[in-house]
mmCIF file of C-alpha atoms and ligand atoms in Angstrom:
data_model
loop_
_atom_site.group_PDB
_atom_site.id
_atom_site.type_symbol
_atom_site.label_atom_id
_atom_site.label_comp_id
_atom_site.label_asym_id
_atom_site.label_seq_id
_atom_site.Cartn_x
_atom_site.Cartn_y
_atom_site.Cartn_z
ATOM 1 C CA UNK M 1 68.755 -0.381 -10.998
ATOM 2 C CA UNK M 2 65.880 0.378 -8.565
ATOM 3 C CA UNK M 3 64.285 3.762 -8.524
ATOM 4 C CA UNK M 4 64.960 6.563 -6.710
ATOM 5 C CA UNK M 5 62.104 9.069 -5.844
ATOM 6 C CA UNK M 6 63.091 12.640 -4.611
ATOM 7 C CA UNK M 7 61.245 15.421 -3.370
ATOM 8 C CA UNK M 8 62.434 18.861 -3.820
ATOM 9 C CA UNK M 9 61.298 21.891 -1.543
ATOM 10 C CA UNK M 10 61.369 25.463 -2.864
ATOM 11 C CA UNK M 11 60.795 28.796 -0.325
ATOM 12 C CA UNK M 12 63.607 31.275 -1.219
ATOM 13 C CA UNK M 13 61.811 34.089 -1.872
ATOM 14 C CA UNK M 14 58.328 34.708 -3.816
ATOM 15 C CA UNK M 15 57.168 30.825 -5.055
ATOM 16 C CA UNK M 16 56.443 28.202 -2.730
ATOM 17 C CA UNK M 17 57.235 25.041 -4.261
ATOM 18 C CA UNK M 18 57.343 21.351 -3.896
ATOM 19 C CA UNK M 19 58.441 18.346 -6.075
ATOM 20 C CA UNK M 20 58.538 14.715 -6.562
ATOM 21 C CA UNK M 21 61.297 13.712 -8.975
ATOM 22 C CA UNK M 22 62.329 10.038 -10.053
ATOM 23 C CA UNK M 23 65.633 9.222 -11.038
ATOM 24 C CA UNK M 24 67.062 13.166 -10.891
ATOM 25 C CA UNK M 25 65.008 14.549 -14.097
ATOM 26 C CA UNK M 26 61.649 12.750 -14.519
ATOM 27 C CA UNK M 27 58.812 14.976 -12.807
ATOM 28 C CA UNK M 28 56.528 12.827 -11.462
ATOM 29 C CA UNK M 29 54.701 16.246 -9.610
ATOM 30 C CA UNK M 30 55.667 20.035 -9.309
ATOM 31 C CA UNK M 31 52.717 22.055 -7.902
ATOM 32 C CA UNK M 32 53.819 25.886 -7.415
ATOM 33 C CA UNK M 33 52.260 28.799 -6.110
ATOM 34 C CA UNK M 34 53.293 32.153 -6.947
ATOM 35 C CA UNK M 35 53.024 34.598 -4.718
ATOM 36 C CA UNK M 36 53.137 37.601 -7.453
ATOM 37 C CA UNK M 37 49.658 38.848 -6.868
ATOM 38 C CA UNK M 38 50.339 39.144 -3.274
ATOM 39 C CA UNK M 39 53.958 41.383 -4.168
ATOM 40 C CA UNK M 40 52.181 43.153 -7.117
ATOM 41 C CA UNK M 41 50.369 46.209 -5.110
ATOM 42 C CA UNK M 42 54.244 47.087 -3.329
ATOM 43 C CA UNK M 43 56.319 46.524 -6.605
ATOM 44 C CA UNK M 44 58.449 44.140 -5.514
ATOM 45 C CA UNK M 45 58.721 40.937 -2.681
ATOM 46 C CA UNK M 46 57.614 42.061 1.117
ATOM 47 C CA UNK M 47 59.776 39.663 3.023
ATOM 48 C CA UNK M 48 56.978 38.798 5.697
ATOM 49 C CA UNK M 49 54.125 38.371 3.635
ATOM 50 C CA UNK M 50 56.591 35.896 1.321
ATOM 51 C CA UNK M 51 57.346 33.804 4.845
ATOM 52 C CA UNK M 52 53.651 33.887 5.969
ATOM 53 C CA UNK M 53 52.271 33.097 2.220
ATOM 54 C CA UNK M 54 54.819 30.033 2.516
ATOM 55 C CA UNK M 55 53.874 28.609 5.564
ATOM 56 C CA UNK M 56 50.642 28.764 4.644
ATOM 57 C CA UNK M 57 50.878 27.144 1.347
ATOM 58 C CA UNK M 58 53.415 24.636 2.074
ATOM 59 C CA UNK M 59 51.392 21.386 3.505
ATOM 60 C CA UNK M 60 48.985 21.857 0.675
ATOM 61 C CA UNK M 61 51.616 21.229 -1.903
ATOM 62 C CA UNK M 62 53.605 19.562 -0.218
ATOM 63 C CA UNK M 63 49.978 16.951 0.330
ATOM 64 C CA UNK M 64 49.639 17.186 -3.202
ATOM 65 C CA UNK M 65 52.906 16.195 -4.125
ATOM 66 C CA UNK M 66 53.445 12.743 -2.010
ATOM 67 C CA UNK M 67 49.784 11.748 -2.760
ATOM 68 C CA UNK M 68 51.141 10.883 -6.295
ATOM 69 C CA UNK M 69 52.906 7.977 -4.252
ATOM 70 C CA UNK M 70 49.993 7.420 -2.131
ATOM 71 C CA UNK M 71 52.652 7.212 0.203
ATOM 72 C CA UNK M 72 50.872 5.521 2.610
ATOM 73 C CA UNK M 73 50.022 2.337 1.043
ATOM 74 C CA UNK M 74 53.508 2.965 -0.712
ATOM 75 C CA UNK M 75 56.026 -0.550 -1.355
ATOM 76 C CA UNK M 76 59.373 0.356 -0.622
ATOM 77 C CA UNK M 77 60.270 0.443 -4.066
ATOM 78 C CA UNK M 78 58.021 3.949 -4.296
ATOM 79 C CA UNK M 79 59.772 5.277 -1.048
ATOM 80 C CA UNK M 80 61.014 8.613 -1.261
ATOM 81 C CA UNK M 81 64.800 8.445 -0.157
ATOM 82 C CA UNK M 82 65.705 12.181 -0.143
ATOM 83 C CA UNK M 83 64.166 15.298 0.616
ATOM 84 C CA UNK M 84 66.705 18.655 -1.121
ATOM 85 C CA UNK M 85 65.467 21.719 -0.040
ATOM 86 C CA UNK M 86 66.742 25.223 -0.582
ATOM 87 C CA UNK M 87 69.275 26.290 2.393
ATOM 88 C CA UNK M 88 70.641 29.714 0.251
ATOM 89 C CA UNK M 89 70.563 32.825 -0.524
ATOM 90 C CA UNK M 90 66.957 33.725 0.117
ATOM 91 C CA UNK M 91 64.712 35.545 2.324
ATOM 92 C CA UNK M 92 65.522 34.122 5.665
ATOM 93 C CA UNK M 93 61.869 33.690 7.411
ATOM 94 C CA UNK M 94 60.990 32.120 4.159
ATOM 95 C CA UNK M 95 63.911 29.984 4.205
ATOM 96 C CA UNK M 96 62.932 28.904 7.526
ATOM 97 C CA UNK M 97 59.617 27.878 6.251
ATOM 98 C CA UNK M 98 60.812 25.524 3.498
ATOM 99 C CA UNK M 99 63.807 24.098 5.720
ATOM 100 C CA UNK M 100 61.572 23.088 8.683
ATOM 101 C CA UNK M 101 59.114 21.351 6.406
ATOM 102 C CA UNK M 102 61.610 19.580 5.018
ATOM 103 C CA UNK M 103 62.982 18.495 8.420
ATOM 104 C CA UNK M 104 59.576 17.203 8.941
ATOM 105 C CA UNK M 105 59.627 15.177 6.207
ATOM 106 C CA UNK M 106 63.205 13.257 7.018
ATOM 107 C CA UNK M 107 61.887 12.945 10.494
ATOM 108 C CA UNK M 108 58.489 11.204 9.521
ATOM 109 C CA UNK M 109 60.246 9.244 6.786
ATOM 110 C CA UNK M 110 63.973 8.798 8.139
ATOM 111 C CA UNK M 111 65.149 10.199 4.947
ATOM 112 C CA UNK M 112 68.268 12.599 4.848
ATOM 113 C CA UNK M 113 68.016 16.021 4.161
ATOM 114 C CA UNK M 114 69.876 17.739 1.313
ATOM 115 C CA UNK M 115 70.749 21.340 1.418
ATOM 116 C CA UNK M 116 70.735 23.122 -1.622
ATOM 117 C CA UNK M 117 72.214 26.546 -2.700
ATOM 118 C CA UNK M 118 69.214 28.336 -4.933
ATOM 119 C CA UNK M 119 71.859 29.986 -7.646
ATOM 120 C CA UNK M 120 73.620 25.973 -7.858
ATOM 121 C CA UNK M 121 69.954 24.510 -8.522
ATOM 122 C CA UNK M 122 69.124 26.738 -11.480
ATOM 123 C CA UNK M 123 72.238 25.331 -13.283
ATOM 124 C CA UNK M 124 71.097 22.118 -13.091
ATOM 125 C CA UNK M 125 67.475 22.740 -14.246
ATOM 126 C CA UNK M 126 68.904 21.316 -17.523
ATOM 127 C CA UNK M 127 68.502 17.999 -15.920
ATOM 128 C CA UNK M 128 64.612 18.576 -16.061
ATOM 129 C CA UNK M 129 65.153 17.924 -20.198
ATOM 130 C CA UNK M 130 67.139 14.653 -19.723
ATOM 131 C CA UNK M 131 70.822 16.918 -20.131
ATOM 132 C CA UNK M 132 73.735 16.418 -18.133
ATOM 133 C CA UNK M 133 76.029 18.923 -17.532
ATOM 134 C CA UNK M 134 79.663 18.056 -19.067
ATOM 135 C CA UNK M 135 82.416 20.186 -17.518
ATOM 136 C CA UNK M 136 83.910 22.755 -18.246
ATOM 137 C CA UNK M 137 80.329 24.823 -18.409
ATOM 138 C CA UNK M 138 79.768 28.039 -18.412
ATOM 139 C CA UNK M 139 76.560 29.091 -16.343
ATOM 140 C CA UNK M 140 74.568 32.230 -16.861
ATOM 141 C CA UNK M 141 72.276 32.825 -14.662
ATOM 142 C CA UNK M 142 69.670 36.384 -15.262
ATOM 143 C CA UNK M 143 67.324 36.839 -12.702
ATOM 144 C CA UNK M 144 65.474 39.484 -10.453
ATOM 145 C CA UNK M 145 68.522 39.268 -8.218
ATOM 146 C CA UNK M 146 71.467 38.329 -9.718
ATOM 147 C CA UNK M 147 73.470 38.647 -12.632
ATOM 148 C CA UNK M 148 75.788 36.091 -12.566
ATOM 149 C CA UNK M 149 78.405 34.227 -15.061
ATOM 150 C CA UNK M 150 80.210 30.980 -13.900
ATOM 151 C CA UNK M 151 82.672 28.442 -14.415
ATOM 152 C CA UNK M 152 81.691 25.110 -13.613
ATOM 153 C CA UNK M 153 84.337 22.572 -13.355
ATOM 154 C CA UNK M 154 81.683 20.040 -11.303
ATOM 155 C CA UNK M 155 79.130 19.472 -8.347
ATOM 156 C CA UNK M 156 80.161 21.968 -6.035
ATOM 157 C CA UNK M 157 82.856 23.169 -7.959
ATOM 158 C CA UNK M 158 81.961 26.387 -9.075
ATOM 159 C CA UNK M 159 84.158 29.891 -9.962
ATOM 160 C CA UNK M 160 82.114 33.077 -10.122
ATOM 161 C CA UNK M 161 83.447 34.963 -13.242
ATOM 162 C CA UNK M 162 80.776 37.784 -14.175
ATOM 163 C CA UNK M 163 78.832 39.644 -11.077
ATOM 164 C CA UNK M 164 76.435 42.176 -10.918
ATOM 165 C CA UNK M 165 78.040 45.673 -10.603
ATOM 166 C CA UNK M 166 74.570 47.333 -9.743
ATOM 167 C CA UNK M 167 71.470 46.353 -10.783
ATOM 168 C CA UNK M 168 70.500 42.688 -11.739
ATOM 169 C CA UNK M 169 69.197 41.960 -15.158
ATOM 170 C CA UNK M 170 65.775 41.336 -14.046
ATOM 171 C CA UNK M 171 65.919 44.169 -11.586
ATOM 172 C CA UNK M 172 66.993 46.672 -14.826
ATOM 173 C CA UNK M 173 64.174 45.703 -16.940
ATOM 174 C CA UNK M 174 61.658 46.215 -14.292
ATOM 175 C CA UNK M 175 62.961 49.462 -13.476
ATOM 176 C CA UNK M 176 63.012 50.233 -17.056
ATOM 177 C CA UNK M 177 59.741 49.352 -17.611
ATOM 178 C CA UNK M 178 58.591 51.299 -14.373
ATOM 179 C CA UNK M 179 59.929 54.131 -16.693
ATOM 180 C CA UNK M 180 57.448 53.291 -19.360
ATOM 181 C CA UNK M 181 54.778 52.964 -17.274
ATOM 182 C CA UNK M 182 54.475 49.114 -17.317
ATOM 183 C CA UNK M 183 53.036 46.871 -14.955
ATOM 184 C CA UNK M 184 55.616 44.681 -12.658
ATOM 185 C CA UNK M 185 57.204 42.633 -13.249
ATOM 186 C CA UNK M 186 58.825 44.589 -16.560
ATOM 187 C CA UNK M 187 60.648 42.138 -17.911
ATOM 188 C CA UNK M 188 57.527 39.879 -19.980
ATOM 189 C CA UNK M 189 56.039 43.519 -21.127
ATOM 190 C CA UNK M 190 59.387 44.651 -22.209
ATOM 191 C CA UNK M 191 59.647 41.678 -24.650
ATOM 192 C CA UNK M 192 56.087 41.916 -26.011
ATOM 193 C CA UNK M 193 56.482 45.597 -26.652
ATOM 194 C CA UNK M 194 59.437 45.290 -28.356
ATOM 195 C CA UNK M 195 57.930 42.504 -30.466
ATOM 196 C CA UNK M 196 55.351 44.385 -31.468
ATOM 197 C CA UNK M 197 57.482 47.021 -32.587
ATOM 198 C CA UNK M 198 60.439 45.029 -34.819
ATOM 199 C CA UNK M 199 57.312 43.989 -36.558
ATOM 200 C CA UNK M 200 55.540 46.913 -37.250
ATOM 201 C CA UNK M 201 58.481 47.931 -38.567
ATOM 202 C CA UNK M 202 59.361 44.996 -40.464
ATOM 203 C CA UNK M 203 56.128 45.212 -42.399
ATOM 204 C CA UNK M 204 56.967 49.406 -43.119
ATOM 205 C CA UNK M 205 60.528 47.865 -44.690
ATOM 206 C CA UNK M 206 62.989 48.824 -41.906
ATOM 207 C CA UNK M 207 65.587 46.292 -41.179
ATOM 208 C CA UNK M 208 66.686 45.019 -37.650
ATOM 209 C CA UNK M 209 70.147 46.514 -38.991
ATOM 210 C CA UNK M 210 68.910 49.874 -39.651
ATOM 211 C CA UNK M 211 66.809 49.995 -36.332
ATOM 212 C CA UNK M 212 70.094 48.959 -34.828
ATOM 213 C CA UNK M 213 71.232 52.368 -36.044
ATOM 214 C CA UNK M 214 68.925 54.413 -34.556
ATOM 215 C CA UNK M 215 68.995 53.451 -31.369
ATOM 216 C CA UNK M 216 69.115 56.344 -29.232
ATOM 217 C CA UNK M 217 70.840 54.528 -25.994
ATOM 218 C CA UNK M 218 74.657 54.443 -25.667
ATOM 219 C CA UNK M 219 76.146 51.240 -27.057
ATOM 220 C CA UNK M 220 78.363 49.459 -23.611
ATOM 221 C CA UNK M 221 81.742 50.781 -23.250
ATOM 222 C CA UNK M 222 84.746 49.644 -25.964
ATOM 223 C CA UNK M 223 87.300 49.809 -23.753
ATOM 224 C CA UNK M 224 86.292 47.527 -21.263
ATOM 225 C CA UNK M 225 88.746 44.731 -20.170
ATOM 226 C CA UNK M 226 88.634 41.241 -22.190
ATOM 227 C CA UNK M 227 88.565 39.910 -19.003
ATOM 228 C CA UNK M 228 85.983 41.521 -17.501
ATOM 229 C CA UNK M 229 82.736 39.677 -17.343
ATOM 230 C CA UNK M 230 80.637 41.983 -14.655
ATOM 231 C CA UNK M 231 77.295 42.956 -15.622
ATOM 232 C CA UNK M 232 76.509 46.906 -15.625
ATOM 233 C CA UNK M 233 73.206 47.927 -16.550
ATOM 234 C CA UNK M 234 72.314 50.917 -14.218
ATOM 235 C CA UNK M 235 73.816 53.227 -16.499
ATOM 236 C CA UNK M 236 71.606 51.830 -19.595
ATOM 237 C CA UNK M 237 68.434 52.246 -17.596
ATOM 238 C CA UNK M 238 69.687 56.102 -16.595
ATOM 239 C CA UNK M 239 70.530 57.039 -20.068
ATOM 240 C CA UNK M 240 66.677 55.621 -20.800
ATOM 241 C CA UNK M 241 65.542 58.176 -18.126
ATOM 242 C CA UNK M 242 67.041 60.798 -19.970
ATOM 243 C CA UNK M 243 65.727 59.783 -23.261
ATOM 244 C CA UNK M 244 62.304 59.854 -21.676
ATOM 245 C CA UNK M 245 62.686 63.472 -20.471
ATOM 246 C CA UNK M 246 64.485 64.936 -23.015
ATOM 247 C CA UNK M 247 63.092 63.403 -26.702
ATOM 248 C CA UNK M 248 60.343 65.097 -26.355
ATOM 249 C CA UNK M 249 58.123 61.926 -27.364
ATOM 250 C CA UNK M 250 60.142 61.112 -30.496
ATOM 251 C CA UNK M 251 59.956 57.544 -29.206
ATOM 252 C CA UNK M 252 57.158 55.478 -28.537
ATOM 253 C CA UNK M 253 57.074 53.195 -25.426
ATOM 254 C CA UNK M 254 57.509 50.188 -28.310
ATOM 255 C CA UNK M 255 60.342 51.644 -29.502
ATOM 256 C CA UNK M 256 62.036 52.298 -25.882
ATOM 257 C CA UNK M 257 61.095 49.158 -24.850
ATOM 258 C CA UNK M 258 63.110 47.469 -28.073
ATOM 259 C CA UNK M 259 65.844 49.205 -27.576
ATOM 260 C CA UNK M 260 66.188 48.549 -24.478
ATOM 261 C CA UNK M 261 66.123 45.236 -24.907
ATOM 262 C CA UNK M 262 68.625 45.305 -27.569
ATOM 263 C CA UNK M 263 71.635 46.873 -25.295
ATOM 264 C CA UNK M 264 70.257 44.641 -22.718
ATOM 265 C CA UNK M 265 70.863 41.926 -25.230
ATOM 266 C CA UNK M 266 74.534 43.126 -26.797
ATOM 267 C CA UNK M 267 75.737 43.354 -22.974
ATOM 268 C CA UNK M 268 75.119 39.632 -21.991
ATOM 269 C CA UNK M 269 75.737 38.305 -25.609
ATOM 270 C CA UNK M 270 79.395 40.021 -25.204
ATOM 271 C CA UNK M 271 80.145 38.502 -21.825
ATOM 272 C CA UNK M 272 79.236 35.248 -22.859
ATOM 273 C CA UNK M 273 81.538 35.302 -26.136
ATOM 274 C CA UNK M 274 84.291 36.491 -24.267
ATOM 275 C CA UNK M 275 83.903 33.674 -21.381
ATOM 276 C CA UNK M 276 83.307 31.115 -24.056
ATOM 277 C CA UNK M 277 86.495 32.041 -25.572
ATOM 278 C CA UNK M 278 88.605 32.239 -22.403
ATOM 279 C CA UNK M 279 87.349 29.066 -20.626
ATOM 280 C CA UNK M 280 86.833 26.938 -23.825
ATOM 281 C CA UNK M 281 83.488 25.793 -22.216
ATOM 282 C CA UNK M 282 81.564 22.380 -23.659
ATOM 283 C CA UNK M 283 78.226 23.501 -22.425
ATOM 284 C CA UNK M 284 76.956 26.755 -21.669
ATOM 285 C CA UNK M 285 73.601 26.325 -19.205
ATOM 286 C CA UNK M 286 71.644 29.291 -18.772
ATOM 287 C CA UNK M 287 68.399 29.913 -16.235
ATOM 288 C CA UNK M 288 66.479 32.704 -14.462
ATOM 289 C CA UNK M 289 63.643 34.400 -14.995
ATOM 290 C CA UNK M 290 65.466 36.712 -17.650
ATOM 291 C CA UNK M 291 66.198 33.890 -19.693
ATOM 292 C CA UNK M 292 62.594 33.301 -20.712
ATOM 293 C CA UNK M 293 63.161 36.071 -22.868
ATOM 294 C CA UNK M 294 62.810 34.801 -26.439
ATOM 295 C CA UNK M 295 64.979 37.230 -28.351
ATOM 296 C CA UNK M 296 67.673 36.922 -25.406
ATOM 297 C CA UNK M 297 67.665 32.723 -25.900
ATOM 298 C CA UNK M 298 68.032 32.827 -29.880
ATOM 299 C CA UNK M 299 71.100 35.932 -29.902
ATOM 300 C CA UNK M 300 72.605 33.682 -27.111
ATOM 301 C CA UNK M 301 72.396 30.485 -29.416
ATOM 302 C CA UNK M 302 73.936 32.423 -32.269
ATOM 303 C CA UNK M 303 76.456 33.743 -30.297
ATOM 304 C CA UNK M 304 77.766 30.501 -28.910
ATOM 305 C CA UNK M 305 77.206 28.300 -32.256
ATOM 306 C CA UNK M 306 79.210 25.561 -33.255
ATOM 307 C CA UNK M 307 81.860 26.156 -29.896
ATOM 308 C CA UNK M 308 79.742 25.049 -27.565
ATOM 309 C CA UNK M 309 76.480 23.456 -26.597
ATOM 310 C CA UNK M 310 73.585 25.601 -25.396
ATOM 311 C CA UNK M 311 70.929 24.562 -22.830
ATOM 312 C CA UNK M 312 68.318 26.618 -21.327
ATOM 313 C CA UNK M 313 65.248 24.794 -19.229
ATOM 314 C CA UNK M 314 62.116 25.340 -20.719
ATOM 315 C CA UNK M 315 60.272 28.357 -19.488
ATOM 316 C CA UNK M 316 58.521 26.936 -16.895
ATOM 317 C CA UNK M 317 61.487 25.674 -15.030
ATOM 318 C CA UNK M 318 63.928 29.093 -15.997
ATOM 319 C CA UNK M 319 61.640 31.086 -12.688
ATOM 320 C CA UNK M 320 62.237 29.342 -9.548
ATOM 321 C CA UNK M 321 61.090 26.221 -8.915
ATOM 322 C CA UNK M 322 61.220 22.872 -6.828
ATOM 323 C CA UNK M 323 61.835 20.409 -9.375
ATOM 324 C CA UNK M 324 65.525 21.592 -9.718
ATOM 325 C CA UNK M 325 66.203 21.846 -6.188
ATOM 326 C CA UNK M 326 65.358 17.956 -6.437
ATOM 327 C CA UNK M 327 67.020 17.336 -9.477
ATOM 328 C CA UNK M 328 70.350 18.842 -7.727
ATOM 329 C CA UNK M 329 69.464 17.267 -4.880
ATOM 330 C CA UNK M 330 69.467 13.951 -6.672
ATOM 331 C CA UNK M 331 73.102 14.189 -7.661
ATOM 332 C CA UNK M 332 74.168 15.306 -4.197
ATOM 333 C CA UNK M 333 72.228 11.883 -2.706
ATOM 334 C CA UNK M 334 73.731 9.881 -5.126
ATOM 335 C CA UNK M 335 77.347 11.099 -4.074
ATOM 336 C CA UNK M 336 76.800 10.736 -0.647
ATOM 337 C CA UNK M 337 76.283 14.170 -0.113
ATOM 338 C CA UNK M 338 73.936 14.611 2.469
ATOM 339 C CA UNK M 339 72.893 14.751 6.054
ATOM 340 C CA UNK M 340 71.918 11.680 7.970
ATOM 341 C CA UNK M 341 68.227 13.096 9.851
ATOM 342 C CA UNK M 342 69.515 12.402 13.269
ATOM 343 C CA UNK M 343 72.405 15.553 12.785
ATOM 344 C CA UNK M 344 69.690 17.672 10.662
ATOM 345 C CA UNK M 345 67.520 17.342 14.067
ATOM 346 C CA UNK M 346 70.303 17.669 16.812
ATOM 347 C CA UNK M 347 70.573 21.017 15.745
ATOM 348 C CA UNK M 348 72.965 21.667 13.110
ATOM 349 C CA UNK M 349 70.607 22.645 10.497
ATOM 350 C CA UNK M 350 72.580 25.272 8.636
ATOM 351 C CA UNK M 351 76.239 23.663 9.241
ATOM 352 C CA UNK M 352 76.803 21.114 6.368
HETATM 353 O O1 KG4 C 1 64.200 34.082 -11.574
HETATM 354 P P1 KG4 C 1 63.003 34.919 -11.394
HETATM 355 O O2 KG4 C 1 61.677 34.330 -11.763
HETATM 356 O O3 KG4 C 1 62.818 35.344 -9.889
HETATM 357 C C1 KG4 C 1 63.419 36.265 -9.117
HETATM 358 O O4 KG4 C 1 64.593 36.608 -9.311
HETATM 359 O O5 KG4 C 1 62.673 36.695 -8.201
HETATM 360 O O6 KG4 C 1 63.221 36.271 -12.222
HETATM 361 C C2 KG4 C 1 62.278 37.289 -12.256
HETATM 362 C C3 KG4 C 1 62.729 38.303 -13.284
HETATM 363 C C4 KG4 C 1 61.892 39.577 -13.251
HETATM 364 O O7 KG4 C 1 62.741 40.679 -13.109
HETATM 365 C C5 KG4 C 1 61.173 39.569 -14.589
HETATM 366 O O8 KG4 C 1 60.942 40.864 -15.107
HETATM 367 C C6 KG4 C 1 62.129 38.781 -15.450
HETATM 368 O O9 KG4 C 1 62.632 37.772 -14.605
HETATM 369 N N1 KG4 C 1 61.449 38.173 -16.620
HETATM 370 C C7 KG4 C 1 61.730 38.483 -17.897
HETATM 371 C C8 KG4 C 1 60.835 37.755 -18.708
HETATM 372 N N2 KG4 C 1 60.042 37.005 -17.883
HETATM 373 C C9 KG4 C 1 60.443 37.273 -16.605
HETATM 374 N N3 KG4 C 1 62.654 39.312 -18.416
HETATM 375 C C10 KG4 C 1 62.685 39.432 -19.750
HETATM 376 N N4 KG4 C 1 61.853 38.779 -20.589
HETATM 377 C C11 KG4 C 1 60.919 37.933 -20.104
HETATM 378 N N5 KG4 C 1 60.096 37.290 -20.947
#
């Protein structure tokens, strides 16, 4: 079977990304630029400096990326024959900004266009490791924005179990870790704090169990419905607050930080059991920036066990980037799924 190359654009909301895929998984070239330093100073994303940082950034990677081809000396074997690029959810001007280019690139190439969903793309990161998804899966997906648990029963086929309630994972730790003072985003100093402190405490002879015990924030609610697979973690990061202010500095930041992470931990672990049990999933495919989180991957593979199989993209490819909006992309192209260039240009852009 001949080759199929695939490029993948990425401009949702704080990394501008590009990608040249063969065959759906194999990364041929990925370059990314993260706009975090730019964010850093406001603690969090400032919508217009995303959309300007992307426009700027775009025909640089997007250079880099085809000149892997050398695209212009190119047989038609190394053509590229689709060009996936993130339609939604995302910033809008920094949609616009990926969307365009990649109507550029099916008009200078007459390749179709395939528009991605953002959320649908992280699910199939997997693909990046060689994996394909076998349905029923259940999808977890823990990022700076969303919360989210689903049932996958195929391409496009996709039931939203589990939302967020209030704050989004990501969102929680970094608010939590505002609390203790840490730099943004939380999340990364969270875990290394709390690493630091299971050990130290490890070597002094107290137990994971007995640490467990002492953890001063409320355990999540026993009476919640089986068959409720929300996320709630506002109330977690208020009783922190209240810690804070009232222990008097019992605590140290380590020890906030772990168990914080721990309830974090207990509330995802639960909702995925319970899903697991209900849907009688084959796979369960996690992604986001959350799930770089190295205690959160190995409690989540001994939670699930035997009953299912558990894939998480490596780290690189958990955060948003363009190789899975190609890799989704590539199953979408070879369905048919796409648009021909000529409606992409006539003006129905966002109408698929
Ligand atoms: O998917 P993502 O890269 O992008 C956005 O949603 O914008 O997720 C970013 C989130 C941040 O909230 C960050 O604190 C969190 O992922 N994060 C982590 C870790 N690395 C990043 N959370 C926990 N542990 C980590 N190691």
């Amino acid at each position: 079977m001949q080759d199929i190359y695939g490029l993948g654009i990425e401009s949702s909301c704080d990394e501008t990304g590009v990608a040249l895929l063969k065959n759906g998984f194999q990364i041929l070239a990925d370059p990314l630029y993260s706009q975090i330093d730019l964010h850093r100073l406001y603690g969090g994303v400032v919508p217009e400096l995303a959309s300007r940082a992307h426009l700027e950034k775009i025909p640089l990677l997007l250079q880099e990326a085809l000149s892997y081809l050398e695209y212009k000396q190119a047989n038609e074997k190394q053509k590229i024959s689709y060009v996936a690029v993130t339609v939604q959810p995302g910033l809008l001007g920094s949609l616009l900004v990926g969307f365009n280019t990649a109507m550029a690139v099916s008009f200078a190439h007459n390749i179709p266009v395939v528009p991605i969903h953002h959320l649908e793309a992280h699910l199939y990161a997997v693909q990046l490791n060689g994996h394909s998804l076998t349905y029923p899966a259940l999808g977890l997906l823990l990022s700076g924005g969303n919360s989210l648990l689903y049932n996958i029963l195929g391409l496009k086929k996709i039931q939203v179990i589990g939302d967020t309630l209030d704050d989004a994972a990501g969102e929680a730790l970094d608010k939590a870790a505002l609390l203790l003072g840490l730099p943004y985003p939380g999340g990364p100093h969270i875990e290394k704090l709390a690493h630091v402190f299971v050990n130290e405490q490890k070597e002094k002879g107290v137990s994971e169990r007995t640490l467990r015990k002492q953890n001063p924030l409320p355990k999540i609610l026993k009476d919640q419905g089986k068959e409720h697979f929300d996320f709630s973690f506002s109330g977690l990061k208020t009783a922190l607050l209240y810690v804070l202010k009232n222990s008097e500095g019992k605590f140290s930041k380590q020890a906030l930080a772990y168990y914080f992470q721990e309830r974090f931990i207990e509330i995802t672990v639960r909702n995925v059991d319970l899903a697991l049990k209900k849907f009688g999933s084959k796979q369960v495919v996690a992604a986001g920036g959350v799930l770089a989180n190295q205690t959160l991957r190995s409690r989540l593979s001994e939670t699930i066990g035997e009953r299912a199989q558990f894939l998480v993209p490596d780290r690189k490819y958990c955060t948003d980037n363009a190789a899975m909006v190609a890799a989704l992309g590539y199953n979408y192209f070879m369905h048919g799924n796409f648009s021909p260039a000529r409606k992409v240009h006539s003006g129905n852009a966002f109408v698929f």
